[in-house]
Amino acid sequence: MDDHKLLLLVLPILSLCTRYVYVSASQVGDGEVRWTGVVCSKNTRRVIGLQLNGAKLPYQLRGLEVDNLDWLSNLSFLSLLDLTGVKISDTNWLRGIRRLSCLKELYLDSCDIPQLTPSSLNFFVNSSSASLAILDLSGTKLNSLVFSWLVNMSTSLVRVELSDNQIGGLIPDAFGSSIFLEYLDLSGNQLQGLVPEMRGSVSLRELHLSHNKLTGLQGTSFGQLPKLEILDVSYNFLQGIVSESHFLKLHSLKVLDLSFNSLAFLETTRVWIPPFQLNVLKLASCYLGPHLPKWVQTQSNISHLDLSSAGQLPDCWMSMTKLSILNLGNNDISGEIPRTLGQSGCWLLVSLQLRSNNLSGELPSNLRNCQTLRLLDVGGNQLMGNVPAWIGTYLTSLMVLSLRDNNFYGTILQKTTQSLIPITGFVFSDGSRYEIDSYIENALVHWKGQDEEYNKTLRFLKLIDLSSNRIVGNIPKEFSLLRGLISLNLSRNHLTGNIDSEIGQMTMLESLDLSRNQLSGEIPIGMAELNYLAFLDLSNNNLSGKIPPGTQLQGFDAMVYAGNNELCGHPLAACLSAGGPRPSPASDHEKEDKNLDAGFYISMVFGFVLGFWGVIITLILKKSWRNGYFGFWNKTWNWLYVTTAVYLKRLR
């Protein structure tokens, strides 16, 4: 049967696809029909590719579903099949693929497909699908039975993507001897045990094994892969010592991520110069300090360096003139922030994270030289002084500024706030937000009341966090000019005065925390116009008056306003009179405490009465207990009488 006629018969199997064919079909000439998503050979006019990627189809066809793939076997010249995002309800979906002798590329990424079973794998016994070179089954919830199929094709596979599935057990040794394999991604599964020897995979360029349960490396075969460019084994349970032998022949290595394991680096007295120059080095939570491996300081091309949670560290960035992302958070770094961070080697910094150390002193003015900074996080230290005005004057590209949990003091000066306006002014006329480049991978920010680690979505954040300091005075009116701001946290300071009446101009605000200050006055009516506001905390201030009406502010829980005795209106108690003072109702915690106290006293009285009468009734009913009880007290009384009489006689 002609491939075109076959497609006309089988494409209606796809929901809505009949409409898709007739809408998209067009005559090209000589009776040839062209469909979007169907690739035909120019010479044979046979179908060689089906690209029905759900994300690329017209919006009318999103959510396609296939309940039968048997018709695929008739497309004998098919070399590419892309059903990404399509729901496949055919329990025997492998059967339709097994006879595609020319199939080289198979993309079933994010497909909702039935789970593999031992019986379904029988379709691949002696199948002709051994020509398959590229396979993408990521995000399909497959189990470890998929390995039974892939082992038979390990000699032909070039690229394998199995990330974000439910694959458990051990990694097959066959992957370590696939001489043509260039890309292997098994991240986001439940793999256990050791990483097998990879000595035979001499063509391997990228190896992704992150977010599994792997416990160690089998030998030092990783160091024998001359073409390996990316090695990512982060977020596992790897243990042991990492030495030079693990990197001996990695001439092409550009990205090394060993973070969030229990690995330690072998200390050597000599300076070993590795055969590679890294662009990205991530060793978070590895044991490095206090002496960083000397070979790290030979890496002059590093643009992303993550040494967070790694212990005490020396200045290791001086030779890294291309550094754009530096994460030294959660270490034991003490003293002042090194002034070397503001020198020429760090002028290209885009992200600087120094949170949760023991840093003291003031923010060094040298940081003003890092004018490309978009993220500055020095929270959780012992820094002090006023918030420098030069932050906004020089660091005009900042998108995230976190100075929380330090000892900054004094007032927020007007010129300081004015200088911050460029930080948050990137809001386009269509309402879209300026984005941080995606290579700022992640940051821990205090967002909507809790610490959250953001990765891809970080580029949408524009955040200022000055919480948990000793800042006093009024909130400058210039904060209301920060109209592109997404999150503002000034909680746990000593701020006084009113909330600015123009706060409603901060139309992009999603999170506002002004709790635990001494703010007074009424809540501005303009706050009811903050349509994106999803998190609000005004508790423990001296605010008064009626909460502005509307679902935006009155939809929050009463705890948001707790500790403001003069506030009223929903969700608090109704106002007694216009503008008059009114008592604040007890919070949920106070009510629970009162209920707890009442229950405690009632239980105590009941227990006393029950115990007292229990003893009395027992003495009345049981003669032996009664004789023993009164005999005890009689002997005790006689002893006290005799002892007292003897003592008094001696005194005379």
C-alpha positions as semicolon CSV with decimal commas, in nm:
position;residue;x (nm);y (nm);z (nm)
1;M;0,000;0,000;0,000
2;D;0,123;0,352;-0,080
3;D;0,243;0,538;0,231
4;H;0,012;0,833;0,159
5;K;-0,294;0,610;0,141
6;L;-0,182;0,434;0,457
7;L;-0,158;0,765;0,643
8;L;-0,509;0,859;0,533
9;L;-0,629;0,534;0,688
10;V;-0,435;0,538;1,013
11;L;-0,405;0,904;1,108
12;P;-0,770;0,919;1,221
13;I;-0,659;0,688;1,501
14;L;-0,512;1,002;1,653
15;S;-0,783;1,206;1,822
16;L;-0,871;1,509;1,605
17;C;-0,608;1,405;1,353
18;T;-0,859;1,375;1,066
19;R;-0,912;1,748;1,094
20;Y;-0,537;1,797;1,125
21;V;-0,470;1,611;0,799
22;Y;-0,728;1,794;0,592
23;V;-0,642;2,135;0,733
24;S;-0,268;2,090;0,687
25;A;-0,262;1,889;0,366
26;S;-0,157;2,066;0,048
27;Q;-0,088;1,959;-0,308
28;V;0,279;2,002;-0,397
29;G;0,276;1,871;-0,749
30;D;0,262;1,545;-0,936
31;G;-0,001;1,426;-0,695
32;E;0,232;1,462;-0,397
33;V;0,063;1,557;-0,070
34;R;0,255;1,730;0,209
35;W;0,147;1,719;0,573
36;T;0,293;1,910;0,862
37;G;0,483;1,662;1,078
38;V;0,526;1,406;0,799
39;V;0,870;1,381;0,637
40;C;0,899;1,208;0,301
41;S;1,202;1,108;0,102
42;K;1,255;1,328;-0,203
43;N;1,371;1,033;-0,406
44;T;1,139;0,750;-0,307
45;R;0,851;0,967;-0,177
46;R;0,820;0,717;0,105
47;V;0,754;0,833;0,462
48;I;1,081;0,844;0,655
49;G;0,975;1,056;0,952
50;L;0,672;1,126;1,170
51;Q;0,712;1,431;1,393
52;L;0,389;1,449;1,591
53;N;0,548;1,624;1,889
54;G;0,258;1,734;2,106
55;A;0,430;2,060;2,200
56;K;0,481;2,161;1,837
57;L;0,139;2,072;1,699
58;P;-0,124;2,341;1,637
59;Y;-0,312;2,429;1,954
60;Q;-0,628;2,258;1,821
61;L;-0,443;1,926;1,836
62;R;-0,286;1,943;2,180
63;G;-0,359;1,638;2,395
64;L;-0,341;1,378;2,118
65;E;-0,398;1,017;2,216
66;V;-0,295;0,700;2,033
67;D;-0,469;0,374;2,119
68;N;-0,294;0,154;1,862
69;L;0,057;0,160;1,712
70;D;0,035;-0,155;1,500
71;W;0,003;0,053;1,182
72;L;0,361;0,176;1,225
73;S;0,498;-0,156;1,105
74;N;0,370;-0,081;0,755
75;L;0,591;0,231;0,730
76;S;0,892;0,019;0,646
77;F;1,120;0,313;0,562
78;L;1,047;0,509;0,880
79;S;1,372;0,625;1,041
80;L;1,240;0,895;1,277
81;L;0,940;0,876;1,511
82;D;0,862;1,165;1,745
83;L;0,551;1,131;1,961
84;T;0,672;1,356;2,244
85;G;0,391;1,447;2,481
86;V;0,135;1,221;2,311
87;K;-0,070;0,988;2,532
88;I;-0,019;0,628;2,421
89;S;-0,285;0,400;2,564
90;D;-0,181;0,093;2,364
91;T;-0,060;-0,164;2,619
92;N;0,138;-0,336;2,341
93;W;0,303;-0,017;2,219
94;L;0,634;-0,199;2,169
95;R;0,479;-0,433;1,914
96;G;0,428;-0,154;1,662
97;I;0,789;-0,046;1,686
98;R;0,967;-0,381;1,672
99;R;0,951;-0,425;1,293
100;L;1,075;-0,078;1,203
101;S;1,400;-0,203;1,059
102;C;1,512;0,146;0,953
103;L;1,422;0,325;1,277
104;K;1,716;0,529;1,402
105;E;1,553;0,796;1,619
106;L;1,270;0,738;1,869
107;Y;1,136;1,023;2,083
108;L;0,868;0,936;2,338
109;D;0,965;1,204;2,589
110;S;0,689;1,286;2,844
111;C;0,450;1,036;2,689
112;D;0,189;0,878;2,909
113;I;0,263;0,518;2,816
114;P;0,170;0,188;2,985
115;Q;0,429;0,033;3,214
116;L;0,663;-0,232;3,074
117;T;0,596;-0,594;3,170
118;P;0,803;-0,909;3,109
119;S;0,547;-1,027;2,852
120;S;0,569;-0,702;2,657
121;L;0,944;-0,742;2,625
122;N;0,892;-1,063;2,431
123;F;0,812;-0,847;2,132
124;F;1,178;-0,744;2,121
125;V;1,324;-1,091;2,106
126;N;1,513;-1,111;1,776
127;S;1,356;-0,782;1,672
128;S;1,504;-0,576;1,392
129;S;1,512;-0,252;1,592
130;A;1,884;-0,291;1,657
131;S;1,951;0,000;1,422
132;L;1,818;0,243;1,683
133;A;2,077;0,512;1,759
134;I;1,883;0,781;1,948
135;L;1,629;0,694;2,217
136;D;1,443;0,940;2,439
137;L;1,207;0,787;2,697
138;S;1,252;1,050;2,966
139;G;0,959;1,140;3,188
140;T;0,755;0,831;3,102
141;K;0,756;0,661;3,448
142;L;0,921;0,347;3,309
143;N;1,070;0,086;3,542
144;S;1,397;-0,105;3,532
145;L;1,264;-0,354;3,274
146;V;1,363;-0,101;3,010
147;F;1,724;-0,211;3,064
148;S;1,637;-0,563;2,942
149;W;1,546;-0,413;2,607
150;L;1,836;-0,168;2,582
151;V;2,106;-0,424;2,661
152;N;2,029;-0,600;2,332
153;M;2,083;-0,274;2,143
154;S;2,379;-0,138;2,336
155;T;2,612;-0,174;2,039
156;S;2,411;0,064;1,818
157;L;2,293;0,328;2,065
158;V;2,454;0,670;2,042
159;R;2,222;0,876;2,264
160;V;2,006;0,743;2,550
161;E;1,780;0,966;2,760
162;L;1,596;0,790;3,044
163;S;1,579;1,071;3,299
164;D;1,290;1,129;3,541
165;N;1,154;0,776;3,544
166;Q;1,111;0,507;3,810
167;I;1,409;0,294;3,715
168;G;1,563;0,115;4,012
169;G;1,832;-0,144;4,069
170;L;2,183;-0,142;3,926
171;I;2,315;0,025;3,612
172;P;2,386;-0,253;3,358
173;D;2,753;-0,317;3,283
174;A;2,664;-0,307;2,914
175;F;2,658;0,073;2,924
176;G;3,024;0,066;3,019
177;S;3,122;-0,115;2,700
178;S;2,909;0,067;2,442
179;I;3,177;0,193;2,208
180;F;2,939;0,417;2,010
181;L;2,753;0,565;2,307
182;E;2,805;0,942;2,326
183;Y;2,527;1,060;2,559
184;L;2,375;0,882;2,859
185;D;2,120;1,045;3,091
186;L;1,985;0,834;3,378
187;S;1,924;1,122;3,619
188;G;1,615;1,148;3,836
189;N;1,564;0,776;3,894
190;Q;1,611;0,532;4,184
191;L;1,932;0,365;4,074
192;Q;2,143;0,206;4,346
193;G;2,481;0,047;4,399
194;L;2,806;0,134;4,224
195;V;2,856;0,317;3,898
196;P;2,994;0,046;3,666
197;E;3,328;0,055;3,490
198;M;3,297;0,284;3,188
199;R;3,633;0,204;3,033
200;G;3,483;0,067;2,711
201;S;3,260;0,368;2,636
202;V;3,541;0,555;2,466
203;S;3,303;0,777;2,267
204;L;3,111;0,901;2,571
205;R;3,079;1,282;2,582
206;E;2,809;1,338;2,844
207;L;2,718;1,129;3,149
208;H;2,427;1,241;3,369
209;L;2,358;1,030;3,680
210;S;2,233;1,294;3,924
211;H;1,942;1,254;4,168
212;N;1,973;0,880;4,224
213;K;2,080;0,658;4,515
214;L;2,422;0,555;4,387
215;T;2,674;0,476;4,660
216;G;3,013;0,471;4,490
217;L;3,234;0,453;4,183
218;Q;3,365;0,120;4,062
219;G;3,734;0,178;4,003
220;T;3,879;0,485;3,834
221;S;3,757;0,414;3,482
222;F;3,605;0,762;3,451
223;G;3,957;0,892;3,418
224;Q;4,005;0,689;3,100
225;L;3,739;0,861;2,886
226;P;3,924;1,110;2,665
227;K;3,610;1,252;2,500
228;L;3,405;1,305;2,818
229;E;3,292;1,669;2,840
230;I;3,020;1,660;3,108
231;L;3,018;1,444;3,422
232;D;2,725;1,497;3,660
233;V;2,682;1,259;3,954
234;S;2,536;1,514;4,196
235;Y;2,267;1,439;4,456
236;N;2,362;1,078;4,525
237;F;2,510;0,892;4,821
238;L;2,860;0,856;4,681
239;Q;3,133;0,801;4,939
240;G;3,508;0,772;4,931
241;I;3,820;0,959;4,828
242;V;3,856;1,142;4,498
243;S;4,212;1,145;4,369
244;E;4,404;1,242;4,057
245;S;4,354;0,895;3,911
246;H;3,986;0,975;3,858
247;F;4,078;1,251;3,611
248;L;4,400;1,133;3,446
249;K;4,288;1,124;3,080
250;L;3,984;1,351;3,081
251;H;4,131;1,583;2,820
252;S;3,792;1,719;2,707
253;L;3,621;1,768;3,045
254;K;3,433;2,100;3,070
255;V;3,166;2,040;3,337
256;L;3,225;1,849;3,662
257;D;2,945;1,822;3,918
258;L;3,010;1,606;4,226
259;S;2,797;1,814;4,461
260;F;2,579;1,682;4,743
261;N;2,764;1,358;4,800
262;S;2,995;1,246;5,081
263;L;3,316;1,267;4,883
264;A;3,651;1,388;5,010
265;F;3,951;1,498;4,807
266;L;4,292;1,346;4,863
267;E;4,543;1,604;4,981
268;T;4,877;1,608;4,799
269;T;5,184;1,821;4,850
270;R;5,267;1,853;4,482
271;V;5,078;2,065;4,233
272;W;4,910;1,838;3,982
273;I;4,805;2,008;3,661
274;P;4,507;1,823;3,510
275;P;4,476;1,774;3,133
276;F;4,151;1,974;3,118
277;Q;4,028;2,329;3,172
278;L;3,682;2,334;3,329
279;N;3,404;2,582;3,261
280;V;3,180;2,460;3,545
281;L;3,293;2,308;3,876
282;K;3,038;2,215;4,145
283;L;3,165;2,054;4,465
284;A;2,890;2,159;4,707
285;S;2,877;1,950;5,027
286;C;3,202;1,773;4,942
287;Y;3,473;1,785;5,204
288;L;3,738;2,027;5,077
289;G;3,859;2,249;5,361
290;P;4,068;2,389;5,488
291;H;4,302;2,315;5,199
292;L;4,139;2,327;4,858
293;P;4,285;2,078;4,608
294;K;4,568;2,261;4,438
295;W;4,455;2,159;4,091
296;V;4,136;2,365;4,133
297;Q;4,343;2,683;4,134
298;T;4,489;2,590;3,796
299;Q;4,145;2,618;3,632
300;S;4,154;2,966;3,479
301;N;3,853;2,917;3,248
302;I;3,593;2,847;3,518
303;S;3,279;3,058;3,484
304;H;3,064;2,874;3,743
305;L;3,218;2,772;4,076
306;D;3,008;2,619;4,355
307;L;3,196;2,535;4,674
308;S;2,903;2,578;4,913
309;S;2,883;2,366;5,230
310;A;3,242;2,254;5,184
311;G;3,419;2,384;5,497
312;Q;3,680;2,656;5,539
313;L;3,815;2,780;5,209
314;P;4,102;3,002;5,096
315;D;4,083;3,271;4,828
316;C;4,069;3,041;4,527
317;W;3,918;3,270;4,268
318;M;4,210;3,504;4,201
319;S;4,320;3,321;3,885
320;M;3,964;3,268;3,756
321;T;3,927;3,574;3,537
322;K;3,614;3,445;3,362
323;L;3,415;3,374;3,679
324;S;3,046;3,469;3,651
325;I;2,880;3,252;3,920
326;L;3,039;3,204;4,263
327;N;2,865;3,017;4,546
328;L;3,051;2,996;4,878
329;G;2,742;2,972;5,098
330;N;2,705;2,754;5,410
331;N;3,074;2,737;5,493
332;D;3,284;2,841;5,792
333;I;3,432;3,146;5,627
334;S;3,501;3,409;5,892
335;G;3,633;3,761;5,901
336;E;3,554;4,031;5,650
337;I;3,437;3,966;5,296
338;P;3,760;3,931;5,096
339;R;3,833;4,248;4,903
340;T;3,971;4,030;4,626
341;L;3,610;3,968;4,523
342;G;3,594;4,322;4,389
343;Q;3,917;4,306;4,197
344;S;3,961;4,259;3,825
345;G;3,930;3,881;3,834
346;C;3,569;3,906;3,953
347;W;3,436;4,194;3,748
348;L;3,228;3,956;3,537
349;L;3,039;3,812;3,835
350;V;2,668;3,767;3,771
351;S;2,582;3,575;4,089
352;L;2,757;3,598;4,427
353;Q;2,628;3,385;4,716
354;L;2,798;3,413;5,056
355;R;2,501;3,326;5,275
356;S;2,522;3,142;5,608
357;N;2,887;3,200;5,695
358;N;3,052;3,389;5,981
359;L;3,142;3,699;5,784
360;S;3,167;4,026;5,972
361;G;3,240;4,390;5,903
362;E;3,079;4,601;5,634
363;L;3,007;4,526;5,272
364;P;3,337;4,610;5,098
365;S;3,311;4,901;4,859
366;N;3,515;4,697;4,609
367;L;3,196;4,508;4,524
368;R;3,078;4,815;4,337
369;N;3,319;4,706;4,064
370;C;3,107;4,394;4,002
371;Q;2,861;4,591;3,792
372;T;2,723;4,284;3,614
373;L;2,590;4,132;3,939
374;R;2,230;4,019;3,919
375;L;2,218;3,819;4,242
376;L;2,384;3,922;4,569
377;D;2,313;3,708;4,875
378;V;2,506;3,774;5,197
379;G;2,227;3,673;5,436
380;G;2,290;3,482;5,757
381;N;2,620;3,645;5,856
382;Q;2,735;3,906;6,110
383;L;2,770;4,196;5,869
384;M;2,700;4,544;6,000
385;G;2,677;4,908;5,900
386;N;2,424;5,098;5,693
387;V;2,285;4,955;5,372
388;P;2,525;5,111;5,121
389;A;2,381;5,356;4,869
390;W;2,628;5,238;4,607
391;I;2,440;4,907;4,571
392;G;2,178;5,068;4,350
393;T;2,413;5,327;4,203
394;Y;2,664;5,080;4,065
395;L;2,490;4,740;4,073
396;T;2,211;4,845;3,841
397;S;2,156;4,494;3,704
398;L;2,064;4,342;4,041
399;M;1,751;4,128;4,042
400;V;1,790;3,959;4,383
401;L;1,934;4,141;4,686
402;S;1,939;3,953;5,018
403;L;2,096;4,112;5,327
404;R;1,871;3,930;5,573
405;D;1,970;3,801;5,916
406;N;2,270;4,031;5,972
407;N;2,343;4,328;6,197
408;F;2,281;4,613;5,957
409;Y;2,162;4,914;6,153
410;G;2,057;5,275;6,114
411;T;1,789;5,409;5,885
412;I;1,720;5,324;5,524
413;L;1,834;5,652;5,373
414;Q;1,632;5,817;5,101
415;K;1,929;5,817;4,865
416;T;1,979;5,446;4,931
417;T;1,621;5,369;4,831
418;Q;1,642;5,596;4,528
419;S;1,954;5,415;4,416
420;L;1,765;5,085;4,430
421;I;1,507;5,201;4,175
422;P;1,713;5,086;3,873
423;I;1,728;4,737;4,027
424;T;1,354;4,685;3,989
425;G;1,268;4,913;3,702
426;F;1,277;4,654;3,426
427;V;0,905;4,613;3,360
428;F;0,810;4,628;2,996
429;S;0,502;4,802;2,862
430;D;0,326;4,473;2,803
431;G;0,366;4,375;3,169
432;S;0,632;4,112;3,107
433;R;0,926;4,091;3,344
434;Y;1,293;4,130;3,282
435;E;1,453;3,788;3,315
436;I;1,775;3,687;3,479
437;D;1,979;3,482;3,235
438;S;1,915;3,112;3,279
439;Y;2,276;3,039;3,366
440;I;2,213;3,168;3,719
441;E;2,118;2,818;3,818
442;N;1,982;2,836;4,170
443;A;1,957;3,041;4,485
444;L;1,804;2,995;4,829
445;V;1,571;3,289;4,883
446;H;1,318;3,372;5,154
447;W;1,003;3,373;4,945
448;K;0,644;3,391;5,065
449;G;0,730;3,316;5,425
450;Q;0,974;3,030;5,382
451;D;1,315;2,950;5,239
452;E;1,286;2,816;4,887
453;E;1,552;2,704;4,643
454;Y;1,482;2,841;4,298
455;N;1,648;2,725;3,981
456;K;1,480;2,788;3,646
457;T;1,215;3,019;3,791
458;L;1,481;3,235;3,957
459;R;1,502;3,441;3,640
460;F;1,153;3,578;3,712
461;L;1,238;3,699;4,063
462;K;1,314;4,056;4,165
463;L;1,362;4,047;4,538
464;I;1,486;4,271;4,820
465;D;1,529;4,109;5,163
466;L;1,654;4,323;5,454
467;S;1,483;4,119;5,725
468;S;1,624;4,030;6,068
469;N;1,853;4,330;6,106
470;R;1,851;4,637;6,331
471;I;1,719;4,892;6,084
472;V;1,524;5,181;6,238
473;G;1,321;5,477;6,119
474;N;1,047;5,508;5,860
475;I;1,007;5,305;5,543
476;P;1,116;5,553;5,273
477;K;0,844;5,656;5,029
478;E;1,083;5,575;4,748
479;F;1,011;5,204;4,802
480;S;0,676;5,265;4,632
481;L;0,870;5,357;4,318
482;L;1,011;5,003;4,297
483;R;0,729;4,906;4,066
484;G;0,896;4,600;3,922
485;L;0,959;4,443;4,262
486;I;0,818;4,093;4,316
487;S;0,911;4,039;4,681
488;L;0,989;4,285;4,964
489;N;1,087;4,161;5,312
490;L;1,159;4,418;5,585
491;S;1,043;4,202;5,876
492;R;1,208;4,171;6,219
493;N;1,358;4,520;6,229
494;H;1,272;4,833;6,430
495;L;1,087;5,029;6,163
496;T;0,836;5,292;6,270
497;G;0,589;5,527;6,106
498;N;0,317;5,452;5,853
499;I;0,303;5,224;5,552
500;D;0,335;5,453;5,250
501;S;-0,002;5,541;5,098
502;E;0,143;5,491;4,747
503;I;0,230;5,126;4,804
504;G;-0,048;5,032;4,563
505;Q;0,182;5,144;4,280
506;M;0,397;4,834;4,335
507;T;0,166;4,647;4,102
508;M;0,392;4,344;4,047
509;L;0,432;4,266;4,419
510;E;0,358;3,902;4,509
511;S;0,513;3,881;4,856
512;L;0,520;4,153;5,126
513;D;0,648;4,093;5,480
514;L;0,656;4,388;5,723
515;S;0,594;4,183;6,038
516;R;0,759;4,235;6,378
517;N;0,828;4,607;6,351
518;Q;0,666;4,908;6,520
519;L;0,468;5,034;6,224
520;S;0,159;5,238;6,308
521;G;-0,136;5,403;6,138
522;E;-0,389;5,251;5,901
523;I;-0,335;5,002;5,624
524;P;-0,335;5,205;5,298
525;I;-0,636;5,155;5,074
526;G;-0,398;5,111;4,782
527;M;-0,284;4,775;4,916
528;A;-0,619;4,633;4,811
529;E;-0,511;4,702;4,451
530;L;-0,211;4,468;4,467
531;N;-0,376;4,204;4,250
532;Y;-0,075;3,967;4,242
533;L;-0,021;3,968;4,619
534;A;-0,015;3,604;4,732
535;F;0,174;3,635;5,062
536;L;0,126;3,908;5,323
537;D;0,243;3,939;5,684
538;L;0,171;4,257;5,882
539;S;0,158;4,087;6,222
540;N;0,308;4,222;6,544
541;N;0,300;4,593;6,465
542;N;0,091;4,882;6,598
543;L;-0,143;4,918;6,301
544;S;-0,494;5,048;6,359
545;G;-0,820;5,119;6,180
546;K;-1,023;4,911;5,939
547;I;-0,871;4,662;5,700
548;P;-0,946;4,796;5,350
549;P;-1,241;4,611;5,195
550;G;-1,202;4,373;4,904
551;T;-1,107;4,014;4,850
552;Q;-0,737;4,094;4,807
553;L;-0,669;4,185;5,173
554;Q;-0,972;4,033;5,344
555;G;-0,902;3,695;5,188
556;F;-0,592;3,639;5,402
557;D;-0,595;3,447;5,731
558;A;-0,640;3,644;6,054
559;M;-0,286;3,553;6,161
560;V;-0,157;3,791;5,894
561;Y;-0,287;4,081;6,108
562;A;-0,233;3,932;6,457
563;G;-0,063;4,148;6,718
564;N;-0,219;4,476;6,596
565;N;-0,463;4,552;6,878
566;E;-0,634;4,841;6,703
567;L;-0,708;4,665;6,373
568;C;-1,060;4,555;6,283
569;G;-1,264;4,433;5,991
570;H;-1,274;4,098;5,818
571;P;-1,100;3,858;5,881
572;L;-1,076;4,014;6,230
573;A;-1,371;4,127;6,442
574;A;-1,614;4,380;6,300
575;C;-1,543;4,745;6,374
576;L;-1,750;4,889;6,659
577;S;-1,763;5,240;6,517
578;A;-1,616;5,437;6,232
579;G;-1,257;5,504;6,326
580;G;-1,308;5,412;6,693
581;P;-1,073;5,183;6,879
582;R;-1,171;4,822;6,911
583;P;-1,014;4,525;7,082
584;S;-0,835;4,275;6,869
585;P;-0,978;3,924;6,895
586;A;-0,761;3,654;7,030
587;S;-0,556;3,475;6,773
588;D;-0,600;3,107;6,703
589;H;-0,294;3,030;6,912
590;E;-0,427;3,233;7,207
591;K;-0,761;3,053;7,188
592;E;-0,583;2,721;7,181
593;D;-0,376;2,825;7,485
594;K;-0,691;2,922;7,679
595;N;-0,860;2,596;7,591
596;L;-0,547;2,412;7,694
597;D;-0,532;2,591;8,032
598;A;-0,900;2,522;8,109
599;G;-0,864;2,156;8,019
600;F;-0,552;2,128;8,234
601;Y;-0,718;2,266;8,548
602;I;-1,033;2,059;8,499
603;S;-0,826;1,743;8,459
604;M;-0,618;1,827;8,768
605;V;-0,926;1,878;8,991
606;F;-1,094;1,566;8,856
607;G;-0,782;1,361;8,918
608;F;-0,746;1,489;9,276
609;V;-1,108;1,413;9,364
610;L;-1,093;1,070;9,205
611;G;-0,769;0,981;9,382
612;F;-0,886;1,109;9,723
613;W;-1,215;0,921;9,725
614;G;-1,050;0,614;9,580
615;V;-0,826;0,590;9,889
616;I;-1,109;0,666;10,137
617;I;-1,347;0,407;9,990
618;T;-1,071;0,145;9,987
619;L;-0,998;0,204;10,358
620;I;-1,367;0,174;10,445
621;L;-1,420;-0,151;10,254
622;K;-1,088;-0,332;10,321
623;K;-1,016;-0,398;10,693
624;S;-0,652;-0,508;10,646
625;W;-0,570;-0,181;10,462
626;R;-0,753;0,017;10,730
627;N;-0,558;-0,149;11,014
628;G;-0,229;-0,104;10,832
629;Y;-0,300;0,260;10,746
630;F;-0,398;0,372;11,099
631;G;-0,126;0,154;11,253
632;F;0,134;0,337;11,042
633;W;0,014;0,680;11,149
634;N;-0,010;0,565;11,517
635;K;0,353;0,449;11,513
636;T;0,458;0,770;11,342
637;W;0,279;0,982;11,605
638;N;0,435;0,785;11,894
639;W;0,783;0,829;11,743
640;L;0,736;1,202;11,700
641;Y;0,604;1,236;12,059
642;V;0,891;1,043;12,217
643;T;1,156;1,218;12,008
644;T;1,019;1,561;12,093
645;A;0,991;1,482;12,467
646;V;1,351;1,355;12,486
647;Y;1,481;1,658;12,299
648;L;1,299;1,902;12,530
649;K;1,423;1,719;12,842
650;R;1,783;1,752;12,723
651;L;1,738;2,124;12,674
652;R;1,634;2,162;13,039
